[in-house]
């Protein structure tokens, strides 16, 4: 959106306050209608806010780069300069959490501006007032108030929030507002009233497939705070490793972690770190399937005798807990009791996904048990197990969460169902009276573009027809970082910046969905995240340097910039991967989404719509020529490098694709007629070049194909 909106067009404050509703207050038809009307205004408002141009001398042509987009934004004129006079005063009863948050905020501001933010003299008046009405709960609850009001004038900033969570969010919003302008670093004059649409906005990190040291999780918590995620879903056990110290069952970490696990002290430290950042920590211990690591240590829990080894491959494996033995439940009771004390959050995730039932079918005693209890299918047996499990989880004061396979009418309505197989199961759960979370569409490991995750709306599609009451049961969702193809070196680049668009989907109004605005704000957010110690940008550069050492990285980067890793589950089929396979090839090093290819696609679209400038057309030619000519410089590097040899055909393709693009531009410039034989040859070449090679996709191909198709045969 390119619209420039002037201040006089903004009469949004009154409208805005209507749609900044508490989710719990919706229900009656009247309220719903009001809500729909509000949504109409909201759409208009958001349309304007996304491309908001702040008037005023100092901030001319500045677009607000907030992510997630706040509920209401009312811009003003002028700016609040960041300088040595900045002095924060904390008021109210927010407690030490707010004090610590302000300290981190001042450090963040210092990082982003280079301006010492503690230099105000002791007699200068405070000009940044943080007011927090009351302290938060010791254990952050799902219902906790997260709202805040941020008012920036040219002389003061006021941040008001009922609870510390609002202060945390408001401080992050302020940090995002700060940009350098003609007068220096400043935040625009603005009033923001904000609160989330959904109360549960999570990020799952799998630390079983590849272990992630504590500092990796911590820097991701910093990233989560920046974009207002409030749940870390910590996937702590799976076939490939058990990652938590158990004092009751120490063989779990001794035999099943290969030395990579968190001590209970580390876990407490992490939970405190998360709590300081407004993030709940929900542990997941996946049972009765995905549980080989348990059986390495305690084979008696399994449905087959074993022995078992920690699994190094990826996939769905047969081993499953024996749901028919009382000893299994005694073990789970003791284990969950221990973990329930370690993890203070009221929610406890038991996994429950992908139980193929093969181990149960092979065990005659288990089959007899099924018959005796009139359990027709293995899924009924799993439901029987889940029912017992839920009683144990509840006994230890927790609410059970599980993947959508656990959905079964025998389970009490208090459980939460997390949908990963599609929105249908979320809708089904809500209809049956269960609360739900959406993760389908938010799998970051599938290497899809940010736009695809952004388009996944929890209350559209299969859930659109739910009643207002049923919709209330959808608590939010979680982005998921499954760890088959990530390690501590590249995991940040798989999570960030794309996770930020899931955070926005769950925080901001559904009507905030303009892609140009999203990508432009995402770029800014991405830079801010790197300041927190995340390595999504710097890591990609380091990994390219590692690959090209000791050569100049430039030629390799020119190729890498148009490539993306293959999508979905394609890597599983490409090679025999396991947890010991080095993740050091180009496919592991590049971002999931090529910004260069996206920009080129935009230029192509405009060119074909006769809407591009001569300058932009020149840019396309310069890029295509650089790609065409890059091959000969790159090949000597590729040929003498064991990790890069596989890229020779990838690079050769790029030369062909770029050459075709240049030729197509020539034909299009002179009327568009091209020899039929040339068109056919190029389209056949592009068909080949568009296929995955070395688990990489050339993302320029679709654009060049459009250029070739736009010519007409002779
Ligand atoms: C899952 O992806 N199996 C939850």
XYZ file of C-alpha atoms and ligand atoms in Angstrom:
718
model
C 0.000 0.000 0.000
C 1.378 3.301 -0.953
C -1.356 5.609 0.318
C -0.205 8.600 2.248
C -2.563 9.333 5.088
C -2.612 12.682 6.755
C -3.469 13.288 10.303
C -6.791 14.932 9.570
C -8.025 11.625 8.128
C -7.667 9.991 11.481
C -10.792 9.891 13.560
C -10.079 6.489 14.820
C -9.707 6.792 18.522
C -13.367 6.302 19.359
C -13.790 3.505 16.860
C -10.607 1.892 17.960
C -11.676 1.629 21.543
C -14.691 -0.463 20.518
C -12.773 -3.143 18.788
C -10.039 -3.309 21.366
C -12.218 -5.755 23.195
C -11.577 -8.378 25.779
C -12.155 -11.703 24.087
C -14.085 -12.923 27.082
C -16.678 -10.215 26.619
C -18.029 -11.366 23.273
C -21.070 -13.507 23.217
C -24.444 -11.933 22.657
C -25.807 -11.288 19.174
C -25.829 -7.564 19.877
C -22.234 -7.577 20.865
C -21.374 -9.607 17.830
C -23.069 -7.165 15.505
C -21.252 -4.336 17.152
C -18.142 -6.318 16.676
C -18.768 -6.733 12.981
C -19.379 -3.039 12.568
C -16.210 -2.348 14.450
C -14.406 -4.742 12.167
C -15.574 -2.786 9.161
C -14.033 0.362 10.556
C -11.055 -1.574 11.681
C -10.415 -2.717 8.131
C -10.355 0.837 6.914
C -8.295 1.926 9.824
C -5.756 -0.824 9.455
C -5.533 -0.191 5.739
C -4.442 3.293 6.600
C -2.289 2.410 9.560
C -0.234 -0.159 7.674
C 1.184 2.418 5.337
C 0.907 5.278 7.671
C 3.064 8.215 6.760
C 3.783 10.343 9.738
C 3.416 14.004 8.933
C 5.694 16.573 10.438
C 8.974 18.090 9.512
C 11.384 15.708 11.082
C 9.593 12.474 10.319
C 8.438 13.049 6.773
C 7.932 9.904 4.731
C 8.535 7.578 7.630
C 6.401 4.454 7.716
C 5.633 2.914 11.071
C 7.509 -0.321 11.355
C 5.609 -1.991 14.128
C 5.262 -5.749 14.299
C 2.868 -6.924 15.542
C 0.640 -4.034 14.478
C -1.086 -2.569 17.554
C -4.861 -2.531 17.978
C -5.130 1.247 17.658
C -2.628 3.842 16.553
C -3.229 7.555 16.608
C -0.337 9.503 15.139
C 0.531 13.067 16.011
C 2.970 15.701 14.874
C 6.611 15.865 15.816
C 8.864 13.475 17.611
C 10.407 12.545 20.913
C 14.166 12.756 20.564
C 16.304 10.118 22.207
C 19.144 11.842 23.958
C 21.131 12.090 27.096
C 18.174 13.706 28.862
C 16.157 10.482 28.760
C 15.122 9.641 32.271
C 12.727 6.869 33.192
C 10.487 6.978 36.215
C 8.693 3.816 37.271
C 5.450 4.333 39.154
C 2.764 2.080 40.559
C 3.005 -1.420 41.928
C 4.450 -3.490 39.093
C 7.244 -4.807 41.287
C 10.764 -5.886 40.455
C 9.802 -7.494 37.143
C 8.996 -4.042 35.783
C 12.275 -2.648 37.125
C 14.219 -5.386 35.376
C 12.230 -4.851 32.173
C 13.065 -1.139 32.216
C 16.755 -1.950 32.687
C 16.710 -4.274 29.703
C 14.802 -1.665 27.728
C 17.439 0.971 28.440
C 20.124 -1.421 27.314
C 18.160 -2.191 24.129
C 17.758 1.501 23.419
C 21.464 2.013 23.933
C 22.232 -0.831 21.521
C 19.943 0.534 18.848
C 21.001 4.153 19.110
C 24.505 4.063 20.575
C 23.339 6.810 22.916
C 24.103 6.240 26.597
C 20.638 6.091 28.120
C 21.596 6.489 31.763
C 23.322 9.797 31.497
C 20.529 12.123 32.615
C 21.621 14.176 35.603
C 20.033 13.382 38.942
C 18.180 16.712 39.077
C 16.721 16.519 35.571
C 13.013 15.675 35.533
C 11.856 12.261 34.344
C 10.500 12.324 30.800
C 9.652 8.637 30.322
C 7.029 7.587 32.853
C 6.158 3.938 33.247
C 3.081 3.314 35.321
C 2.071 -0.226 36.179
C -1.035 -0.535 38.344
C -0.478 -3.924 39.955
C 2.013 -6.767 40.082
C 1.494 -9.827 37.913
C 0.816 -13.302 39.212
C 3.806 -15.364 40.315
C 2.836 -17.868 37.675
C 1.699 -15.993 34.602
C -1.800 -17.023 33.618
C -3.398 -17.330 30.182
C -6.001 -14.766 31.193
C -3.550 -12.155 32.453
C -4.145 -8.631 31.181
C -1.593 -7.749 28.504
C -2.943 -4.354 27.486
C -1.043 -1.098 27.533
C -1.323 2.504 26.493
C 1.697 4.289 25.087
C 1.598 8.012 24.613
C 4.572 9.696 23.023
C 4.623 13.494 22.894
C 7.508 15.677 21.820
C 8.564 16.092 25.443
C 7.442 12.993 27.333
C 6.537 9.348 27.024
C 3.837 7.795 29.178
C 3.451 4.035 29.281
C 0.489 2.852 31.345
C -0.504 -0.737 31.922
C -2.670 -2.562 34.428
C -0.105 -5.375 34.707
C 3.618 -5.864 34.049
C 2.849 -7.759 30.819
C 1.481 -4.561 29.335
C 4.645 -2.715 30.349
C 6.810 -5.357 28.661
C 4.781 -5.097 25.462
C 4.691 -1.312 25.497
C 8.451 -1.061 25.944
C 8.961 -3.343 22.943
C 6.585 -1.213 20.898
C 8.529 1.903 21.839
C 11.825 0.285 20.802
C 10.304 -0.500 17.400
C 9.243 3.130 16.995
C 12.752 4.508 17.344
C 14.459 5.403 14.097
C 17.148 7.788 13.049
C 15.930 10.908 11.290
C 17.181 14.389 10.448
C 17.447 15.315 14.138
C 18.861 12.013 15.319
C 17.223 8.988 16.906
C 13.595 9.662 17.738
C 10.171 8.120 18.227
C 7.256 9.797 16.464
C 4.573 11.517 18.467
C 1.869 8.910 18.729
C -0.761 7.338 20.958
C -1.100 3.585 20.910
C -3.688 1.512 22.730
C -2.972 -2.116 22.382
C -3.941 -5.574 23.462
C -3.779 -9.008 21.855
C -6.507 -10.728 19.879
C -5.593 -14.162 21.255
C -4.290 -14.914 24.730
C -2.049 -17.876 23.722
C 0.695 -16.980 21.242
C 3.410 -19.560 21.254
C 6.566 -20.836 19.703
C 7.407 -24.529 19.915
C 11.091 -25.406 19.973
C 11.986 -29.058 19.551
C 15.195 -29.805 21.431
C 15.008 -33.575 21.046
C 15.864 -34.065 17.346
C 18.758 -31.656 17.751
C 19.626 -30.405 21.198
C 19.640 -26.635 21.648
C 21.897 -25.318 24.430
C 20.313 -23.044 26.974
C 21.767 -19.869 25.478
C 20.110 -20.682 22.144
C 16.727 -21.011 23.840
C 17.348 -17.828 25.811
C 18.139 -15.689 22.802
C 14.984 -17.012 21.176
C 13.037 -15.991 24.278
C 14.415 -12.490 23.745
C 13.128 -12.622 20.173
C 9.770 -13.865 21.379
C 9.452 -10.977 23.806
C 10.216 -8.508 21.014
C 7.238 -9.681 18.953
C 4.964 -10.356 21.925
C 4.828 -14.147 21.875
C 3.892 -15.336 25.339
C 4.353 -19.130 25.365
C 7.461 -21.246 24.876
C 6.266 -24.755 24.090
C 9.347 -26.789 24.901
C 9.319 -30.152 23.117
C 11.617 -31.956 25.543
C 11.419 -35.615 24.662
C 11.034 -37.667 21.539
C 12.444 -40.792 19.926
C 15.785 -39.035 19.404
C 16.510 -37.887 22.928
C 15.287 -37.142 26.424
C 16.409 -33.664 27.420
C 15.463 -33.111 31.056
C 17.131 -34.268 34.227
C 14.823 -36.436 36.301
C 15.904 -37.073 39.845
C 13.354 -39.861 40.224
C 14.288 -41.597 36.983
C 17.883 -40.527 36.329
C 18.435 -43.182 33.664
C 16.282 -40.985 31.412
C 19.015 -38.380 31.062
C 21.881 -40.777 31.708
C 21.004 -43.252 28.977
C 18.746 -41.351 26.608
C 20.211 -37.908 26.097
C 23.689 -38.733 24.739
C 24.940 -36.212 27.281
C 22.728 -33.416 26.012
C 20.065 -32.444 28.527
C 19.094 -29.601 30.840
C 19.641 -29.938 34.571
C 16.722 -28.982 36.772
C 18.672 -25.906 37.882
C 19.037 -24.837 34.250
C 15.343 -25.365 33.681
C 14.441 -23.220 36.671
C 16.794 -20.544 35.377
C 15.199 -20.680 31.927
C 11.678 -20.472 33.368
C 12.664 -17.406 35.385
C 14.249 -15.845 32.298
C 11.056 -16.491 30.340
C 8.830 -15.166 33.134
C 10.806 -11.933 33.171
C 9.953 -11.595 29.479
C 6.253 -12.326 29.858
C 6.575 -15.846 28.509
C 5.022 -18.982 29.964
C 6.935 -22.239 29.576
C 4.800 -25.254 28.685
C 6.774 -28.513 28.676
C 5.929 -31.335 26.311
C 6.755 -34.947 27.079
C 5.439 -36.857 24.107
C 3.650 -40.151 24.969
C 2.701 -42.904 24.258
C 4.429 -42.743 20.845
C 7.503 -40.692 19.922
C 8.842 -42.166 23.145
C 11.762 -44.438 22.181
C 14.119 -42.417 24.383
C 12.091 -43.390 27.470
C 12.413 -47.078 26.544
C 16.205 -46.933 26.181
C 16.294 -46.233 29.897
C 13.149 -48.056 31.037
C 12.267 -50.751 28.468
C 9.547 -52.107 30.766
C 7.425 -49.094 29.791
C 7.267 -50.271 26.174
C 4.847 -52.596 24.459
C 7.659 -54.784 23.143
C 10.580 -56.100 25.172
C 13.443 -54.206 23.500
C 16.299 -53.466 24.043
C 16.000 -49.979 22.595
C 18.484 -47.465 21.306
C 18.154 -43.735 20.977
C 16.743 -43.226 17.492
C 18.932 -41.282 15.095
C 16.613 -41.322 12.112
C 13.582 -39.171 11.444
C 10.018 -40.315 11.050
C 7.244 -42.151 12.841
C 8.491 -45.212 14.719
C 6.639 -48.214 16.054
C 7.616 -48.255 19.758
C 4.837 -47.123 22.080
C 4.158 -47.276 25.796
C 2.248 -50.244 27.085
C -1.105 -48.734 28.053
C -2.322 -51.946 29.661
C 0.123 -52.236 32.573
C -0.545 -50.500 35.878
C 3.204 -50.006 36.273
C 3.164 -47.656 33.271
C 0.741 -45.346 35.070
C 2.657 -45.604 38.338
C 5.782 -44.480 36.477
C 3.931 -41.650 34.731
C 2.398 -40.563 38.014
C 5.818 -40.270 39.647
C 7.418 -38.657 36.603
C 4.648 -36.151 35.939
C 4.532 -35.303 39.640
C 8.229 -34.445 39.516
C 7.874 -32.411 36.316
C 4.700 -30.697 37.517
C 6.710 -29.313 40.426
C 9.563 -28.252 38.155
C 7.380 -26.467 35.574
C 5.016 -24.004 37.283
C 2.737 -23.363 34.283
C -0.758 -24.830 34.766
C -0.650 -26.463 31.308
C 1.207 -29.710 30.631
C 1.608 -31.096 27.104
C 1.571 -34.861 26.693
C 2.088 -35.013 22.917
C -0.109 -37.887 21.802
C 0.677 -37.541 18.090
C 1.466 -40.135 15.454
C 0.896 -43.355 17.379
C 0.831 -45.936 14.603
C -0.371 -48.754 16.879
C 1.952 -51.358 15.347
C 3.613 -52.253 18.648
C 0.162 -52.713 20.203
C -1.056 -54.889 17.351
C 1.973 -57.152 17.690
C 1.466 -57.786 21.407
C -1.200 -60.479 22.093
C -1.657 -59.341 25.713
C -2.471 -55.840 24.548
C -4.937 -57.199 22.004
C -6.606 -59.256 24.753
C -6.838 -56.117 26.872
C -8.563 -54.315 24.033
C -11.115 -57.097 23.703
C -11.700 -57.219 27.450
C -12.362 -53.458 27.550
C -14.373 -53.378 24.354
C -11.827 -51.121 22.660
C -12.316 -51.635 18.929
C -9.384 -49.792 17.455
C -5.921 -48.843 18.579
C -7.111 -45.241 18.644
C -9.677 -46.260 21.265
C -6.865 -47.795 23.267
C -4.940 -44.538 22.993
C -8.014 -42.670 24.225
C -8.175 -45.078 27.153
C -4.501 -44.306 27.883
C -5.140 -40.564 27.528
C -8.005 -40.736 29.980
C -5.788 -42.339 32.604
C -3.048 -39.848 31.776
C -5.383 -36.896 32.089
C -6.358 -38.026 35.579
C -2.691 -38.122 36.539
C -1.970 -34.715 35.000
C -4.978 -33.262 36.802
C -3.999 -34.878 40.092
C -0.751 -32.916 39.869
C -2.639 -29.684 39.383
C -2.214 -29.347 35.633
C -4.391 -29.044 32.568
C -3.555 -31.522 29.836
C -2.692 -30.320 26.341
C -2.173 -32.712 23.440
C -1.944 -32.834 19.661
C -5.191 -33.265 17.789
C -4.968 -37.073 17.767
C -6.051 -37.006 21.417
C -9.459 -35.589 20.516
C -11.962 -38.133 21.834
C -15.328 -37.630 23.538
C -14.185 -39.627 26.575
C -11.829 -36.854 27.596
C -13.075 -34.035 29.866
C -13.666 -30.635 28.284
C -10.946 -28.939 30.289
C -8.153 -30.317 28.099
C -6.667 -28.272 25.248
C -6.272 -29.676 21.744
C -3.442 -28.432 19.536
C -4.208 -28.814 15.880
C -1.311 -29.672 13.599
C -3.119 -31.723 10.936
C -5.435 -28.992 9.715
C -7.950 -26.424 10.820
C -10.717 -29.019 10.612
C -9.615 -30.707 13.795
C -9.469 -27.335 15.551
C -13.034 -26.619 14.454
C -14.105 -30.086 15.509
C -12.518 -29.692 18.945
C -14.173 -26.289 19.465
C -17.540 -27.700 18.390
C -17.202 -30.517 20.888
C -16.507 -28.032 23.669
C -12.708 -28.228 23.854
C -10.365 -25.297 23.814
C -7.874 -25.359 20.987
C -4.639 -24.019 19.563
C -3.729 -23.748 15.905
C -0.354 -24.913 14.655
C -1.375 -26.232 11.270
C -0.010 -23.693 8.809
C 2.573 -22.445 11.285
C 5.254 -25.142 10.834
C 8.449 -23.178 10.359
C 10.408 -26.337 9.497
C 8.516 -26.666 6.223
C 10.444 -23.721 4.749
C 7.393 -21.921 3.450
C 7.415 -18.164 2.876
C 6.269 -15.757 5.576
C 3.268 -14.856 3.407
C 1.957 -18.409 3.679
C 2.110 -18.475 7.474
C 0.652 -14.990 7.563
C -2.359 -16.126 5.537
C -3.264 -18.796 8.091
C -6.054 -17.221 10.087
C -7.236 -19.131 13.171
C -10.831 -17.998 12.696
C -11.183 -18.543 8.943
C -11.554 -21.643 6.789
C -12.903 -24.584 8.730
C -13.340 -22.490 11.867
C -15.198 -19.632 10.158
C -18.602 -21.208 10.747
C -18.155 -21.725 14.460
C -20.522 -19.899 16.766
C -19.177 -16.998 18.795
C -19.039 -19.227 21.844
C -17.113 -21.893 19.967
C -14.702 -19.322 18.562
C -13.989 -18.188 22.096
C -12.536 -21.627 22.713
C -9.740 -21.001 20.232
C -7.078 -19.679 22.538
C -4.579 -18.858 19.809
C -1.790 -20.789 18.213
C 1.858 -21.677 18.066
C 4.566 -21.504 15.446
C 6.509 -24.771 15.475
C 10.228 -25.269 15.019
C 10.696 -28.991 14.604
C 14.378 -29.767 14.716
C 15.151 -32.488 12.179
C 17.095 -30.073 9.968
C 18.247 -27.447 12.406
C 21.122 -27.141 14.824
C 22.250 -24.327 17.127
C 23.987 -22.668 14.169
C 21.042 -22.323 11.826
C 17.968 -22.586 14.060
C 17.608 -18.811 14.488
C 17.448 -18.445 10.706
C 14.659 -21.003 10.527
C 12.639 -19.336 13.272
C 13.333 -15.688 12.496
C 12.131 -13.503 11.095
C 9.207 -15.659 9.842
C 7.882 -16.444 13.322
C 7.184 -12.728 13.730
C 4.357 -12.927 11.197
C 2.707 -15.701 13.201
C 3.092 -13.484 16.259
C 1.319 -10.707 14.367
C -1.425 -13.009 13.126
C -2.166 -13.965 16.719
C -1.786 -10.506 18.254
C -3.210 -8.135 15.659
C -6.630 -7.797 14.096
C -7.444 -10.349 11.386
C -7.792 -7.437 8.988
C -4.089 -6.652 9.249
C -3.014 -8.710 6.269
C -1.482 -6.534 3.580
C 1.588 -8.368 2.257
C 3.634 -5.358 1.153
C 3.187 -3.791 4.545
C 3.975 -7.065 6.287
C 7.208 -7.651 4.374
C 8.382 -4.104 4.833
C 7.701 -4.228 8.574
C 9.183 -7.720 8.811
C 12.478 -6.466 7.382
C 12.671 -3.838 10.069
C 11.679 -6.294 12.783
C 14.334 -8.680 11.536
C 17.084 -6.114 12.002
C 15.849 -5.390 15.527
C 15.893 -9.084 16.395
C 19.542 -9.372 15.442
C 20.387 -6.774 18.112
C 19.016 -9.166 20.709
C 21.736 -11.676 19.955
C 19.745 -13.741 17.488
C 21.878 -14.916 14.598
C 19.392 -15.329 11.758
C 21.250 -12.813 9.579
C 24.805 -12.998 10.859
C 24.637 -16.805 11.045
C 23.678 -17.081 7.382
C 26.676 -14.968 6.443
C 29.008 -16.982 8.667
C 27.767 -20.259 7.234
C 28.375 -19.025 3.690
C 31.875 -17.954 4.681
C 32.430 -21.352 6.225
C 31.451 -22.927 2.911
C 33.546 -20.690 0.685
C 36.614 -20.340 2.876
C 39.204 -19.099 2.077
C 37.656 -17.530 -1.016
C 35.720 -14.328 -1.308
C 32.105 -15.150 -0.484
C 30.662 -12.733 -3.031
C 30.186 -15.116 -5.973
C 28.676 -17.811 -3.782
C 26.325 -15.293 -2.188
C 25.152 -14.091 -5.578
C 24.014 -17.620 -6.350
C 22.765 -18.388 -2.843
C 20.596 -15.276 -2.827
C 18.213 -16.718 -5.432
C 17.954 -20.168 -3.863
C 15.679 -21.572 -1.198
C 15.655 -24.912 0.580
C 13.117 -27.413 -0.756
C 9.703 -27.217 0.889
C 7.537 -29.465 3.013
C 8.943 -32.866 3.786
C 11.035 -33.085 0.587
C 14.344 -33.376 2.411
C 13.245 -36.622 4.035
C 12.946 -38.159 0.583
C 16.120 -36.605 -0.816
C 18.640 -38.375 1.416
C 19.010 -40.746 4.284
C 19.224 -38.115 7.001
C 19.723 -38.744 10.676
C 20.706 -36.752 13.738
C 24.407 -37.366 13.048
C 24.304 -35.992 9.490
C 26.281 -32.735 9.262
C 24.018 -29.785 8.490
C 26.652 -27.722 6.758
C 25.640 -27.616 3.096
C 24.217 -24.675 1.220
C 20.672 -25.891 1.872
C 21.351 -25.623 5.608
C 22.930 -22.206 5.358
C 20.525 -20.078 3.347
C 17.317 -18.452 4.590
C 13.996 -20.204 3.878
C 12.805 -17.286 1.821
C 14.785 -15.463 -0.861
C 14.257 -11.737 -0.561
C 16.092 -11.211 -3.844
C 13.744 -13.567 -5.684
C 10.692 -11.968 -4.087
C 11.862 -8.530 -5.189
C 12.578 -9.840 -8.675
C 9.095 -11.360 -8.811
C 7.642 -7.971 -7.888
C 9.612 -6.265 -10.639
C 8.494 -8.933 -13.118
C 4.855 -8.453 -12.208
C 5.120 -4.704 -12.633
C 6.968 -5.067 -15.918
C 4.330 -7.357 -17.354
C 1.601 -4.997 -16.164
C 3.408 -2.145 -17.957
C 3.824 -0.512 -14.580
C 7.563 -0.510 -14.115
C 9.940 2.385 -14.542
C 12.865 2.384 -16.960
C 15.112 2.411 -13.908
C 13.483 -0.733 -12.549
C 13.823 -2.458 -15.911
C 17.516 -1.560 -15.858
C 17.812 -3.080 -12.411
C 16.327 -6.318 -13.735
C 18.836 -6.383 -16.584
C 21.763 -5.655 -14.295
C 20.710 -8.442 -11.953
C 20.148 -10.945 -14.735
C 23.512 -10.114 -16.302
C 25.271 -10.519 -12.960
C 23.638 -13.923 -12.457
C 24.507 -14.975 -16.019
C 28.136 -13.954 -15.640
C 28.585 -15.309 -12.137
C 28.950 -18.951 -13.170
C 32.451 -18.827 -14.660
C 33.745 -17.032 -11.530
C 32.081 -19.489 -9.252
C 32.963 -22.805 -10.888
C 36.632 -22.981 -9.804
C 35.496 -22.460 -6.205
C 32.753 -25.071 -6.486
C 34.872 -27.720 -8.146
C 37.549 -27.746 -5.459
C 35.267 -27.880 -2.483
C 33.648 -31.085 -1.261
C 30.613 -29.258 0.095
C 30.121 -27.063 -2.955
C 30.644 -29.535 -5.799
C 26.961 -30.322 -5.805
C 26.279 -26.727 -6.809
C 27.944 -26.915 -10.241
C 24.691 -27.865 -11.996
C 22.771 -25.403 -9.814
C 25.071 -22.636 -10.956
C 24.957 -23.769 -14.599
C 21.196 -23.617 -14.424
C 21.323 -20.126 -13.031
C 23.377 -19.009 -16.022
C 20.825 -20.527 -18.406
C 17.886 -19.062 -16.517
C 19.424 -15.585 -16.397
C 20.314 -15.738 -20.085
C 16.728 -16.665 -20.927
C 15.485 -13.788 -18.782
C 17.701 -11.280 -20.574
C 16.651 -12.565 -23.987
C 12.988 -12.409 -23.000
C 13.440 -8.796 -21.884
C 14.990 -8.022 -25.283
C 12.062 -9.565 -27.138
C 9.521 -7.848 -24.895
C 11.185 -4.500 -25.490
C 10.787 -4.856 -29.247
C 7.149 -5.927 -29.484
C 7.293 -9.309 -27.802
C 7.632 -11.581 -30.822
C 10.152 -14.335 -30.306
C 11.069 -17.390 -32.417
C 8.763 -20.267 -31.512
C 11.690 -22.653 -31.279
C 13.433 -20.329 -28.782
C 10.310 -20.120 -26.622
C 9.903 -23.870 -26.607
C 13.532 -24.461 -25.754
C 13.505 -21.928 -22.935
C 10.288 -23.245 -21.434
C 11.680 -26.786 -21.502
C 14.907 -25.561 -19.899
C 12.963 -23.678 -17.211
C 10.897 -26.776 -16.484
C 14.127 -28.589 -15.628
C 15.740 -25.652 -13.858
C 12.689 -25.272 -11.608
C 13.114 -28.751 -10.179
C 14.934 -29.260 -6.887
C 18.669 -29.791 -7.158
C 20.818 -30.559 -4.143
C 17.642 -29.894 -2.105
C 17.594 -26.340 -3.427
C 15.038 -24.473 -5.468
C 15.930 -21.698 -7.875
C 13.362 -19.034 -7.069
C 14.052 -16.868 -10.128
C 12.680 -19.555 -12.410
C 8.965 -18.719 -11.960
C 9.629 -15.062 -12.834
C 11.750 -15.831 -15.889
C 9.095 -18.300 -16.997
C 6.533 -15.496 -16.874
C 8.820 -13.283 -18.954
C 9.303 -16.004 -21.576
C 5.585 -16.792 -21.608
C 4.835 -13.121 -22.152
C 6.578 -13.253 -25.521
C 4.559 -14.469 -28.480
C 5.787 -17.126 -30.889
C 6.435 -16.227 -34.500
C 3.491 -33.423 14.908
O 3.950 -32.689 14.008
N 3.591 -34.740 14.809
C 2.823 -32.867 16.056
